Amino acid sequence: MKTITDLLHEHPFFNGLAEKDLQFLSGCTSNGHYKEGEYLARENTSADHFFLIRSGRVAVETFVPNYGPLCLMTLHGGDIFGWSWLYPPYRTAFDARALTSVRSLRLGGKCLRDKCEREPRLGFELMKRFAKIATDRLQATRIQLLDLYGPHPSQGDRQP
Amino acid sequence: MIPQVWRIEQRREEYPGTVTLALTREGKSRDSIHPGQFNMLYAFGAGEVAISSSGPGTSSDEPLIHTIKSQGLATQALCRLPEGSQLGVRGPFGQGWPIGLVKRRPLIVIAGGLGLAPLRPLIYSFLKGQLPARSLQVFYGARRPQELLYQQELEDWGKSFELVVSVDHADSTWEGHVGVITDPLRISTLDTGNALIFLCGPEIMMRFCIQVLRHKGVAESNIYLSMERNMKCAIGLCGHCQWGPNFVCKDGPVFCYRNVRQWFQINSL
């Protein structure tokens, strides 16, 4: 039986983090299991947690009136959902819905924020890791906005 | 070269505005076509356009298969042609995928949008055991689930090799990946030292994929890509498709990235 600390050790997000930090993090972490269709988090609710996805697929969605839920991206084992816990006003920006059975680790944002205020070294380390995720997502969003496969005015008639 | 008259034996709409045509010519066989090569298809009265072969078979006794998206005058005319109608064919032209290099190496195929079409013959070669690849991984990105090519085949392919399909936009009925194809590529495990990468799609998509591949440590010499350029004569005479020192129709459309990297840096050629 693996402990929470073992699971944190295994997750790529925490690679290289000091043992004592992992011990602290395990204290504010719980295991989560979500059935297909269940929500890990809902838009515009208090962002008290973030999720490390261990297995399964999660859709990051927003609800569009007169259209329905629109999937912006899917997350998989090894991915993170949620950084709103880190920045005021601590409200979740999107829905996170399990597309399959999902196993995750749920980390308490509030206790982490307090800890990071007291220990800037850990705070900076976590901030770097979340900033990497945020920039990767920003880059992906920009590429999505380019509409790579859509028609372009300059495109000739030659096709692959 | 004068086009030869072929007939549309079968027409299948992949999704609105994109069709796959099976072409035959009664009583005569054709030249065998190498995966990655293209033909010039001539819609009479509208014009001629270069279209890669997308057929599962490459031998001379099988129909010519081409997948065409309606976007310019010639392709619009081709896409409108019904079964039984005639069109002109010249070819095959160009340098195809370097199959000779595969030799028991892992093969990674990355396709974007219509770029899956020229890679489809390779996938079939692998499935038939004719491609000496050690393994096959296919990454396929498209705009929306409704704009995926060969939808039935995709389901079958997913059972035979690792297939990652990702769409940029989807509603809640789509249960696959959503996001740009560079994301699954970035997190996937690739044999970066030995794998051969074949890449085809919009040029900008190939650029971003190459960035990810290079970041993962793939050598430039192991990346091959198929270029889209405006080809007219298909034999390197007219100069329409000149790209640096190369003519895409004659020296390509498949190039090794190492040899064309510098031309990717130039905005307009």
Tab-separated table of C-alpha atoms in Angstrom:
chain	number	residue	atom	x	y	z
A	1	MET	CA	0.000	0.000	0.000
A	2	LYS	CA	1.513	3.303	-1.064
A	3	THR	CA	1.400	6.263	1.267
A	4	ILE	CA	0.518	9.785	0.171
A	5	THR	CA	4.199	10.672	0.449
A	6	ASP	CA	5.073	7.803	-1.912
A	7	LEU	CA	2.511	9.059	-4.401
A	8	LEU	CA	3.850	12.597	-4.189
A	9	HIS	CA	7.350	11.228	-4.760
A	10	GLU	CA	6.130	9.466	-7.891
A	11	HIS	CA	4.387	12.456	-9.415
A	12	PRO	CA	6.596	14.304	-11.906
A	13	PHE	CA	5.410	17.671	-10.612
A	14	PHE	CA	7.315	17.122	-7.359
A	15	ASN	CA	10.520	15.732	-8.865
A	16	GLY	CA	13.502	17.008	-6.923
A	17	LEU	CA	11.541	18.567	-4.066
A	18	ALA	CA	13.182	18.269	-0.639
A	19	GLU	CA	12.023	15.401	1.561
A	20	LYS	CA	10.843	17.669	4.347
A	21	ASP	CA	8.746	19.671	1.880
A	22	LEU	CA	7.146	16.490	0.594
A	23	GLN	CA	6.430	15.447	4.159
A	24	PHE	CA	4.711	18.767	4.752
A	25	LEU	CA	2.773	18.548	1.491
A	26	SER	CA	1.553	15.058	2.296
A	27	GLY	CA	-0.059	16.523	5.417
A	28	CYS	CA	-2.389	18.652	3.306
A	29	THR	CA	-3.024	16.053	0.588
A	30	SER	CA	-5.831	13.577	0.215
A	31	ASN	CA	-6.529	10.867	-2.330
A	32	GLY	CA	-9.411	11.476	-4.681
A	33	HIS	CA	-11.319	9.120	-6.917
A	34	TYR	CA	-13.865	10.463	-9.378
A	35	LYS	CA	-16.285	8.486	-11.505
A	36	GLU	CA	-16.890	9.351	-15.121
A	37	GLY	CA	-18.962	12.537	-15.308
A	38	GLU	CA	-18.140	13.744	-11.795
A	39	TYR	CA	-16.644	17.171	-11.308
A	40	LEU	CA	-13.289	17.674	-9.632
A	41	ALA	CA	-13.923	21.412	-9.476
A	42	ARG	CA	-16.600	23.870	-10.575
A	43	GLU	CA	-16.208	27.249	-12.182
A	44	ASN	CA	-16.398	30.285	-9.913
A	45	THR	CA	-16.289	28.322	-6.688
A	46	SER	CA	-13.735	28.844	-3.977
A	47	ALA	CA	-10.345	27.556	-5.203
A	48	ASP	CA	-9.200	25.815	-2.061
A	49	HIS	CA	-7.428	22.946	-3.805
A	50	PHE	CA	-5.435	21.875	-6.781
A	51	PHE	CA	-5.273	18.412	-8.277
A	52	LEU	CA	-2.485	16.154	-9.419
A	53	ILE	CA	-4.002	13.719	-11.863
A	54	ARG	CA	-2.609	10.245	-11.392
A	55	SER	CA	-4.653	8.442	-14.018
A	56	GLY	CA	-7.676	8.981	-16.216
A	57	ARG	CA	-8.767	11.936	-18.295
A	58	VAL	CA	-10.190	15.253	-17.187
A	59	ALA	CA	-11.891	17.860	-19.385
A	60	VAL	CA	-11.309	21.506	-18.596
A	61	GLU	CA	-14.590	23.073	-19.599
A	62	THR	CA	-16.621	26.224	-19.540
A	63	PHE	CA	-20.356	26.486	-19.995
A	64	VAL	CA	-21.447	28.582	-22.947
A	65	PRO	CA	-25.080	29.761	-22.797
A	66	ASN	CA	-27.224	28.389	-25.642
A	67	TYR	CA	-24.396	25.991	-26.545
A	68	GLY	CA	-23.540	23.878	-23.536
A	69	PRO	CA	-20.242	22.850	-21.996
A	70	LEU	CA	-17.254	23.594	-24.221
A	71	CYS	CA	-14.077	21.605	-23.686
A	72	LEU	CA	-10.946	23.753	-23.831
A	73	MET	CA	-8.421	21.038	-23.193
A	74	THR	CA	-8.074	17.583	-21.710
A	75	LEU	CA	-5.673	16.634	-18.936
A	76	HIS	CA	-4.174	13.220	-18.268
A	77	GLY	CA	-2.050	11.291	-15.799
A	78	GLY	CA	0.890	13.493	-14.789
A	79	ASP	CA	-0.986	16.757	-15.401
A	80	ILE	CA	-2.088	19.379	-12.885
A	81	PHE	CA	-5.451	21.046	-12.645
A	82	GLY	CA	-5.810	24.368	-10.857
A	83	TRP	CA	-3.605	27.303	-10.012
A	84	SER	CA	-6.369	29.660	-8.872
A	85	TRP	CA	-5.601	28.714	-5.266
A	86	LEU	CA	-2.359	30.633	-5.654
A	87	TYR	CA	-3.733	34.000	-6.743
A	88	PRO	CA	-6.479	36.216	-5.317
A	89	PRO	CA	-9.465	36.126	-5.428
A	90	TYR	CA	-8.956	32.325	-5.196
A	91	ARG	CA	-11.881	31.400	-7.438
A	92	THR	CA	-11.749	28.474	-9.857
A	93	ALA	CA	-11.810	29.697	-13.467
A	94	PHE	CA	-13.115	26.564	-15.236
A	95	ASP	CA	-14.983	23.344	-14.626
A	96	ALA	CA	-12.936	20.151	-14.384
A	97	ARG	CA	-14.973	17.080	-15.301
A	98	ALA	CA	-13.830	13.468	-15.218
A	99	LEU	CA	-14.140	11.925	-18.684
A	100	THR	CA	-13.148	8.525	-17.365
A	101	SER	CA	-12.570	7.157	-13.935
A	102	VAL	CA	-9.955	9.488	-12.448
A	103	ARG	CA	-7.500	8.971	-9.618
A	104	SER	CA	-5.994	12.133	-8.257
A	105	LEU	CA	-4.244	13.743	-5.346
A	106	ARG	CA	-6.023	16.771	-3.919
A	107	LEU	CA	-3.799	19.334	-2.246
A	108	GLY	CA	-5.097	21.974	0.102
A	109	GLY	CA	-4.383	25.419	-1.261
A	110	LYS	CA	-5.006	27.426	1.857
A	111	CYS	CA	-2.565	25.503	4.042
A	112	LEU	CA	-0.005	25.655	1.236
A	113	ARG	CA	-0.395	29.406	0.843
A	114	ASP	CA	0.181	29.926	4.547
A	115	LYS	CA	3.198	27.654	4.470
A	116	CYS	CA	4.664	29.426	1.454
A	117	GLU	CA	4.258	32.818	3.147
A	118	ARG	CA	6.271	31.500	6.064
A	119	GLU	CA	8.826	29.649	3.928
A	120	PRO	CA	9.686	31.689	0.842
A	121	ARG	CA	12.127	29.006	-0.347
A	122	LEU	CA	9.313	26.481	-0.730
A	123	GLY	CA	7.035	29.219	-2.026
A	124	PHE	CA	9.510	30.134	-4.755
A	125	GLU	CA	10.023	26.488	-5.676
A	126	LEU	CA	6.280	25.918	-6.051
A	127	MET	CA	5.833	29.215	-7.863
A	128	LYS	CA	8.469	28.181	-10.442
A	129	ARG	CA	6.678	24.889	-11.026
A	130	PHE	CA	3.282	26.501	-11.410
A	131	ALA	CA	4.714	29.229	-13.626
A	132	LYS	CA	6.071	26.496	-15.944
A	133	ILE	CA	2.625	24.941	-16.186
A	134	ALA	CA	1.016	28.326	-16.762
A	135	THR	CA	3.459	29.257	-19.546
A	136	ASP	CA	3.060	25.855	-21.232
A	137	ARG	CA	-0.713	26.311	-21.172
A	138	LEU	CA	-0.401	29.867	-22.458
A	139	GLN	CA	1.791	28.671	-25.312
A	140	ALA	CA	-0.691	25.897	-26.152
A	141	THR	CA	-3.578	28.360	-26.064
A	142	ARG	CA	-1.778	30.703	-28.432
A	143	ILE	CA	-1.159	27.863	-30.863
A	144	GLN	CA	-4.834	26.897	-30.579
A	145	LEU	CA	-5.792	30.474	-31.416
A	146	LEU	CA	-3.732	30.271	-34.597
A	147	ASP	CA	-6.291	27.779	-35.907
A	148	LEU	CA	-3.497	25.775	-37.534
A	149	TYR	CA	-5.713	23.558	-39.642
A	150	GLY	CA	-8.172	26.210	-40.717
A	151	PRO	CA	-8.162	27.852	-44.130
A	152	HIS	CA	-5.641	30.641	-44.601
A	153	PRO	CA	-6.069	33.395	-47.182
A	154	SER	CA	-2.524	32.978	-48.462
A	155	GLN	CA	-2.894	29.240	-48.964
A	156	GLY	CA	-2.692	28.151	-52.580
A	157	ASP	CA	-4.321	25.154	-54.111
A	158	ARG	CA	-1.444	22.757	-53.444
A	159	GLN	CA	-2.405	20.181	-50.857
A	160	PRO	CA	-0.488	17.552	-48.995
B	1	MET	CA	3.652	16.100	-70.025
B	2	ILE	CA	0.101	15.688	-71.242
B	3	PRO	CA	-2.490	14.608	-68.673
B	4	GLN	CA	-4.083	11.223	-69.163
B	5	VAL	CA	-7.803	10.886	-68.762
B	6	TRP	CA	-8.921	8.936	-65.693
B	7	ARG	CA	-12.378	8.271	-64.303
B	8	ILE	CA	-13.707	8.687	-60.786
B	9	GLU	CA	-14.605	5.178	-59.735
B	10	GLN	CA	-15.575	6.066	-56.210
B	11	ARG	CA	-16.120	9.310	-54.317
B	12	ARG	CA	-16.334	9.414	-50.550
B	13	GLU	CA	-17.010	12.559	-48.587
B	14	GLU	CA	-14.746	12.562	-45.531
B	15	TYR	CA	-16.503	15.648	-44.153
B	16	PRO	CA	-18.174	18.578	-45.891
B	17	GLY	CA	-15.710	20.050	-48.364
B	18	THR	CA	-13.224	17.185	-48.274
B	19	VAL	CA	-13.461	14.102	-50.467
B	20	THR	CA	-11.458	10.986	-51.194
B	21	LEU	CA	-11.487	9.964	-54.835
B	22	ALA	CA	-10.575	6.536	-56.218
B	23	LEU	CA	-9.462	6.890	-59.838
B	24	THR	CA	-9.203	4.206	-62.494
B	25	ARG	CA	-8.236	4.071	-66.144
B	26	GLU	CA	-9.829	1.293	-68.141
B	27	GLY	CA	-7.555	-1.326	-69.598
B	28	LYS	CA	-4.356	0.392	-68.567
B	29	SER	CA	-2.249	0.104	-65.480
B	30	ARG	CA	-0.477	3.060	-63.934
B	31	ASP	CA	3.040	3.695	-62.738
B	32	SER	CA	3.523	2.573	-59.150
B	33	ILE	CA	3.469	5.471	-56.729
B	34	HIS	CA	5.800	5.777	-53.768
B	35	PRO	CA	4.247	6.926	-50.447
B	36	GLY	CA	4.661	10.689	-50.242
B	37	GLN	CA	4.690	11.259	-53.994
B	38	PHE	CA	1.962	13.271	-55.680
B	39	ASN	CA	0.018	13.541	-58.913
B	40	MET	CA	-1.166	16.614	-60.736
B	41	LEU	CA	-4.954	16.349	-60.967
B	42	TYR	CA	-6.615	18.371	-63.683
B	43	ALA	CA	-10.244	19.457	-63.375
B	44	PHE	CA	-11.048	20.288	-66.975
B	45	GLY	CA	-11.817	23.939	-67.409
B	46	ALA	CA	-10.769	24.841	-63.890
B	47	GLY	CA	-7.094	24.008	-63.486
B	48	GLU	CA	-4.526	21.603	-62.176
B	49	VAL	CA	-3.407	20.970	-58.628
B	50	ALA	CA	-0.799	18.793	-56.904
B	51	ILE	CA	-2.352	16.192	-54.613
B	52	SER	CA	-0.412	13.531	-52.729
B	53	SER	CA	-1.366	9.914	-53.005
B	54	SER	CA	-3.373	8.761	-49.991
B	55	GLY	CA	-4.068	5.231	-51.160
B	56	PRO	CA	-3.485	2.134	-49.078
B	57	GLY	CA	-1.896	0.476	-52.095
B	58	THR	CA	0.993	1.709	-54.163
B	59	SER	CA	1.155	-0.951	-56.877
B	60	SER	CA	0.204	-0.283	-60.471
B	61	ASP	CA	-2.960	-2.406	-60.570
B	62	GLU	CA	-4.752	-0.564	-57.778
B	63	PRO	CA	-6.834	2.610	-58.171
B	64	LEU	CA	-5.224	5.946	-57.518
B	65	ILE	CA	-6.518	7.398	-54.263
B	66	HIS	CA	-6.408	11.108	-53.502
B	67	THR	CA	-7.933	13.070	-50.645
B	68	ILE	CA	-8.798	16.632	-51.614
B	69	LYS	CA	-9.999	19.596	-49.612
B	70	SER	CA	-12.015	22.230	-51.401
B	71	GLN	CA	-10.156	25.497	-51.007
B	72	GLY	CA	-9.035	26.939	-54.359
B	73	LEU	CA	-10.615	26.978	-57.817
B	74	ALA	CA	-9.140	23.682	-58.977
B	75	THR	CA	-9.806	21.805	-55.739
B	76	GLN	CA	-13.359	23.144	-55.577
B	77	ALA	CA	-13.952	21.799	-59.074
B	78	LEU	CA	-12.376	18.433	-58.241
B	79	CYS	CA	-14.432	18.082	-55.073
B	80	ARG	CA	-17.634	18.724	-56.996
B	81	LEU	CA	-17.002	15.999	-59.598
B	82	PRO	CA	-19.438	13.095	-59.263
B	83	GLU	CA	-18.605	9.405	-59.632
B	84	GLY	CA	-18.118	8.417	-63.232
B	85	SER	CA	-16.802	11.787	-64.368
B	86	GLN	CA	-13.398	12.299	-65.923
B	87	LEU	CA	-10.335	14.224	-64.914
B	88	GLY	CA	-6.750	14.536	-66.051
B	89	VAL	CA	-3.824	12.957	-64.237
B	90	ARG	CA	-0.092	13.574	-64.582
B	91	GLY	CA	2.427	11.842	-62.415
B	92	PRO	CA	3.623	10.483	-60.117
B	93	PHE	CA	6.064	13.248	-59.175
B	94	GLY	CA	8.534	14.146	-56.462
B	95	GLN	CA	10.507	12.404	-53.770
B	96	GLY	CA	8.419	10.462	-51.255
B	97	TRP	CA	9.096	9.345	-47.695
B	98	PRO	CA	12.558	7.771	-47.214
B	99	ILE	CA	11.297	4.289	-46.421
B	100	GLY	CA	14.762	2.856	-46.904
B	101	LEU	CA	15.889	4.559	-43.697
B	102	VAL	CA	13.206	2.913	-41.554
B	103	LYS	CA	15.045	-0.430	-41.166
B	104	ARG	CA	13.740	-1.702	-37.829
B	105	ARG	CA	13.730	1.737	-36.278
B	106	PRO	CA	10.748	3.158	-34.390
B	107	LEU	CA	8.670	5.312	-36.726
B	108	ILE	CA	6.762	8.308	-35.430
B	109	VAL	CA	4.198	9.840	-37.732
B	110	ILE	CA	2.835	13.307	-36.955
B	111	ALA	CA	-0.027	14.579	-39.046
B	112	GLY	CA	-2.061	17.747	-38.924
B	113	GLY	CA	-5.394	18.188	-40.699
B	114	LEU	CA	-5.180	17.061	-44.305
B	115	GLY	CA	-1.556	16.076	-43.658
B	116	LEU	CA	-2.709	12.617	-42.678
B	117	ALA	CA	-3.451	11.858	-46.337
B	118	PRO	CA	0.151	11.523	-47.618
B	119	LEU	CA	1.055	9.521	-44.519
B	120	ARG	CA	-1.791	7.046	-44.913
B	121	PRO	CA	0.060	4.845	-47.443
B	122	LEU	CA	2.855	4.429	-44.882
B	123	ILE	CA	0.405	3.403	-42.184
B	124	TYR	CA	-1.054	0.772	-44.480
B	125	SER	CA	2.408	-0.470	-45.387
B	126	PHE	CA	3.084	-0.921	-41.679
B	127	LEU	CA	-0.206	-2.742	-41.119
B	128	LYS	CA	0.523	-5.067	-44.056
B	129	GLY	CA	3.968	-5.837	-42.665
B	130	GLN	CA	5.676	-4.210	-45.651
B	131	LEU	CA	7.262	-1.374	-43.707
B	132	PRO	CA	10.302	-2.570	-41.744
B	133	ALA	CA	9.572	-0.325	-38.768
B	134	ARG	CA	10.159	-1.655	-35.259
B	135	SER	CA	7.113	0.206	-33.985
B	136	LEU	CA	4.711	2.889	-35.086
B	137	GLN	CA	3.343	5.839	-33.137
B	138	VAL	CA	0.905	8.179	-34.852
B	139	PHE	CA	-0.021	11.651	-33.605
B	140	TYR	CA	-2.882	13.256	-35.476
B	141	GLY	CA	-4.180	16.739	-34.817
B	142	ALA	CA	-7.290	18.257	-36.333
B	143	ARG	CA	-9.438	21.293	-35.881
B	144	ARG	CA	-12.623	19.583	-34.709
B	145	PRO	CA	-13.812	15.965	-34.316
B	146	GLN	CA	-16.024	16.450	-37.383
B	147	GLU	CA	-12.922	17.290	-39.430
B	148	LEU	CA	-11.025	14.083	-38.827
B	149	LEU	CA	-10.098	12.149	-41.942
B	150	TYR	CA	-10.693	8.400	-42.292
B	151	GLN	CA	-12.803	8.197	-39.132
B	152	GLN	CA	-13.610	4.481	-39.405
B	153	GLU	CA	-9.988	3.637	-40.100
B	154	LEU	CA	-8.826	5.675	-37.126
B	155	GLU	CA	-10.825	3.401	-34.842
B	156	ASP	CA	-9.222	0.322	-36.370
B	157	TRP	CA	-5.728	1.797	-36.358
B	158	GLY	CA	-5.961	2.551	-32.660
B	159	LYS	CA	-6.117	-1.198	-32.009
B	160	SER	CA	-2.963	-1.940	-33.998
B	161	PHE	CA	-0.508	0.747	-32.905
B	162	GLU	CA	-0.250	3.734	-30.616
B	163	LEU	CA	-2.529	6.405	-32.040
B	164	VAL	CA	-3.012	9.784	-30.387
B	165	VAL	CA	-5.728	11.958	-31.864
B	166	SER	CA	-6.206	15.470	-30.560
B	167	VAL	CA	-8.596	18.182	-31.686
B	168	ASP	CA	-8.314	21.892	-31.006
B	169	HIS	CA	-12.003	22.432	-30.317
B	170	ALA	CA	-14.706	20.038	-29.208
B	171	ASP	CA	-18.071	19.904	-27.541
B	172	SER	CA	-18.961	17.569	-24.703
B	173	THR	CA	-19.771	14.642	-27.011
B	174	TRP	CA	-16.090	14.202	-27.911
B	175	GLU	CA	-14.318	11.987	-25.437
B	176	GLY	CA	-10.812	12.130	-26.840
B	177	HIS	CA	-7.972	14.575	-26.344
B	178	VAL	CA	-8.619	18.284	-26.690
B	179	GLY	CA	-5.687	20.625	-27.190
B	180	VAL	CA	-2.965	21.209	-29.715
B	181	ILE	CA	-1.091	18.149	-30.952
B	182	THR	CA	2.175	19.501	-29.544
B	183	ASP	CA	0.886	18.779	-26.024
B	184	PRO	CA	0.561	14.976	-26.289
B	185	LEU	CA	3.797	15.008	-28.278
B	186	ARG	CA	5.548	16.866	-25.469
B	187	ILE	CA	4.447	14.449	-22.740
B	188	SER	CA	4.823	11.242	-24.750
B	189	THR	CA	7.692	8.829	-24.459
B	190	LEU	CA	9.653	8.816	-27.692
B	191	ASP	CA	12.781	6.922	-28.618
B	192	THR	CA	14.456	10.214	-29.418
B	193	GLY	CA	17.839	8.704	-30.199
B	194	ASN	CA	16.785	6.298	-32.886
B	195	ALA	CA	13.255	7.108	-34.002
B	196	LEU	CA	12.525	8.428	-37.450
B	197	ILE	CA	9.899	11.173	-37.572
B	198	PHE	CA	7.657	11.760	-40.580
B	199	LEU	CA	5.709	14.971	-40.347
B	200	CYS	CA	3.018	16.474	-42.559
B	201	GLY	CA	0.556	19.270	-41.993
B	202	PRO	CA	0.301	23.027	-42.222
B	203	GLU	CA	3.779	24.559	-42.196
B	204	ILE	CA	3.151	26.417	-38.949
B	205	MET	CA	2.037	23.222	-37.221
B	206	MET	CA	5.178	21.450	-38.421
B	207	ARG	CA	7.285	24.318	-37.062
B	208	PHE	CA	5.814	23.976	-33.570
B	209	CYS	CA	6.100	20.184	-33.651
B	210	ILE	CA	9.750	20.457	-34.667
B	211	GLN	CA	10.354	22.803	-31.722
B	212	VAL	CA	8.979	20.136	-29.370
B	213	LEU	CA	10.939	17.348	-31.052
B	214	ARG	CA	14.187	19.299	-30.914
B	215	HIS	CA	13.547	20.150	-27.268
B	216	LYS	CA	13.140	16.430	-26.591
B	217	GLY	CA	16.487	15.751	-28.230
B	218	VAL	CA	15.470	14.416	-31.645
B	219	ALA	CA	18.241	14.985	-34.197
B	220	GLU	CA	17.469	17.209	-37.183
B	221	SER	CA	18.599	14.420	-39.477
B	222	ASN	CA	15.859	12.125	-38.145
B	223	ILE	CA	13.012	14.508	-38.992
B	224	TYR	CA	11.402	14.377	-42.441
B	225	LEU	CA	8.562	16.611	-43.520
B	226	SER	CA	6.334	17.083	-46.519
B	227	MET	CA	6.019	20.659	-47.763
B	228	GLU	CA	3.063	22.462	-49.282
B	229	ARG	CA	3.950	24.939	-51.996
B	230	ASN	CA	2.298	26.236	-55.112
B	231	MET	CA	3.320	23.722	-57.769
B	232	LYS	CA	2.495	24.226	-61.405
B	233	CYS	CA	4.711	22.196	-63.730
B	234	ALA	CA	5.729	19.468	-61.221
B	235	ILE	CA	9.074	18.916	-62.961
B	236	GLY	CA	11.154	21.829	-61.667
B	237	LEU	CA	10.885	24.029	-64.751
B	238	CYS	CA	8.401	26.773	-63.986
B	239	GLY	CA	9.925	27.886	-60.685
B	240	HIS	CA	6.623	28.482	-58.875
B	241	CYS	CA	7.557	26.198	-56.020
B	242	GLN	CA	11.147	27.274	-55.559
B	243	TRP	CA	12.134	27.159	-51.898
B	244	GLY	CA	15.687	28.331	-51.388
B	245	PRO	CA	17.815	26.198	-53.695
B	246	ASN	CA	15.093	23.540	-53.922
B	247	PHE	CA	12.076	23.048	-56.083
B	248	VAL	CA	9.427	21.444	-53.903
B	249	CYS	CA	7.933	19.510	-56.831
B	250	LYS	CA	11.211	17.940	-57.920
B	251	ASP	CA	13.442	17.870	-54.822
B	252	GLY	CA	10.510	17.342	-52.425
B	253	PRO	CA	7.783	17.439	-51.316
B	254	VAL	CA	9.516	15.343	-48.643
B	255	PHE	CA	12.656	16.917	-47.210
B	256	CYS	CA	14.984	16.120	-44.359
B	257	TYR	CA	14.660	18.937	-41.826
B	258	ARG	CA	18.437	19.185	-41.523
B	259	ASN	CA	18.656	20.202	-45.174
B	260	VAL	CA	15.882	22.805	-45.138
B	261	ARG	CA	16.085	24.213	-41.616
B	262	GLN	CA	17.459	27.559	-42.766
B	263	TRP	CA	14.559	28.060	-45.200
B	264	PHE	CA	12.079	27.690	-42.365
B	265	GLN	CA	13.514	30.845	-40.818
B	266	ILE	CA	12.572	33.006	-43.788
B	267	ASN	CA	9.089	34.475	-43.685
B	268	SER	CA	8.292	34.453	-47.343
B	269	LEU	CA	9.930	32.431	-50.068
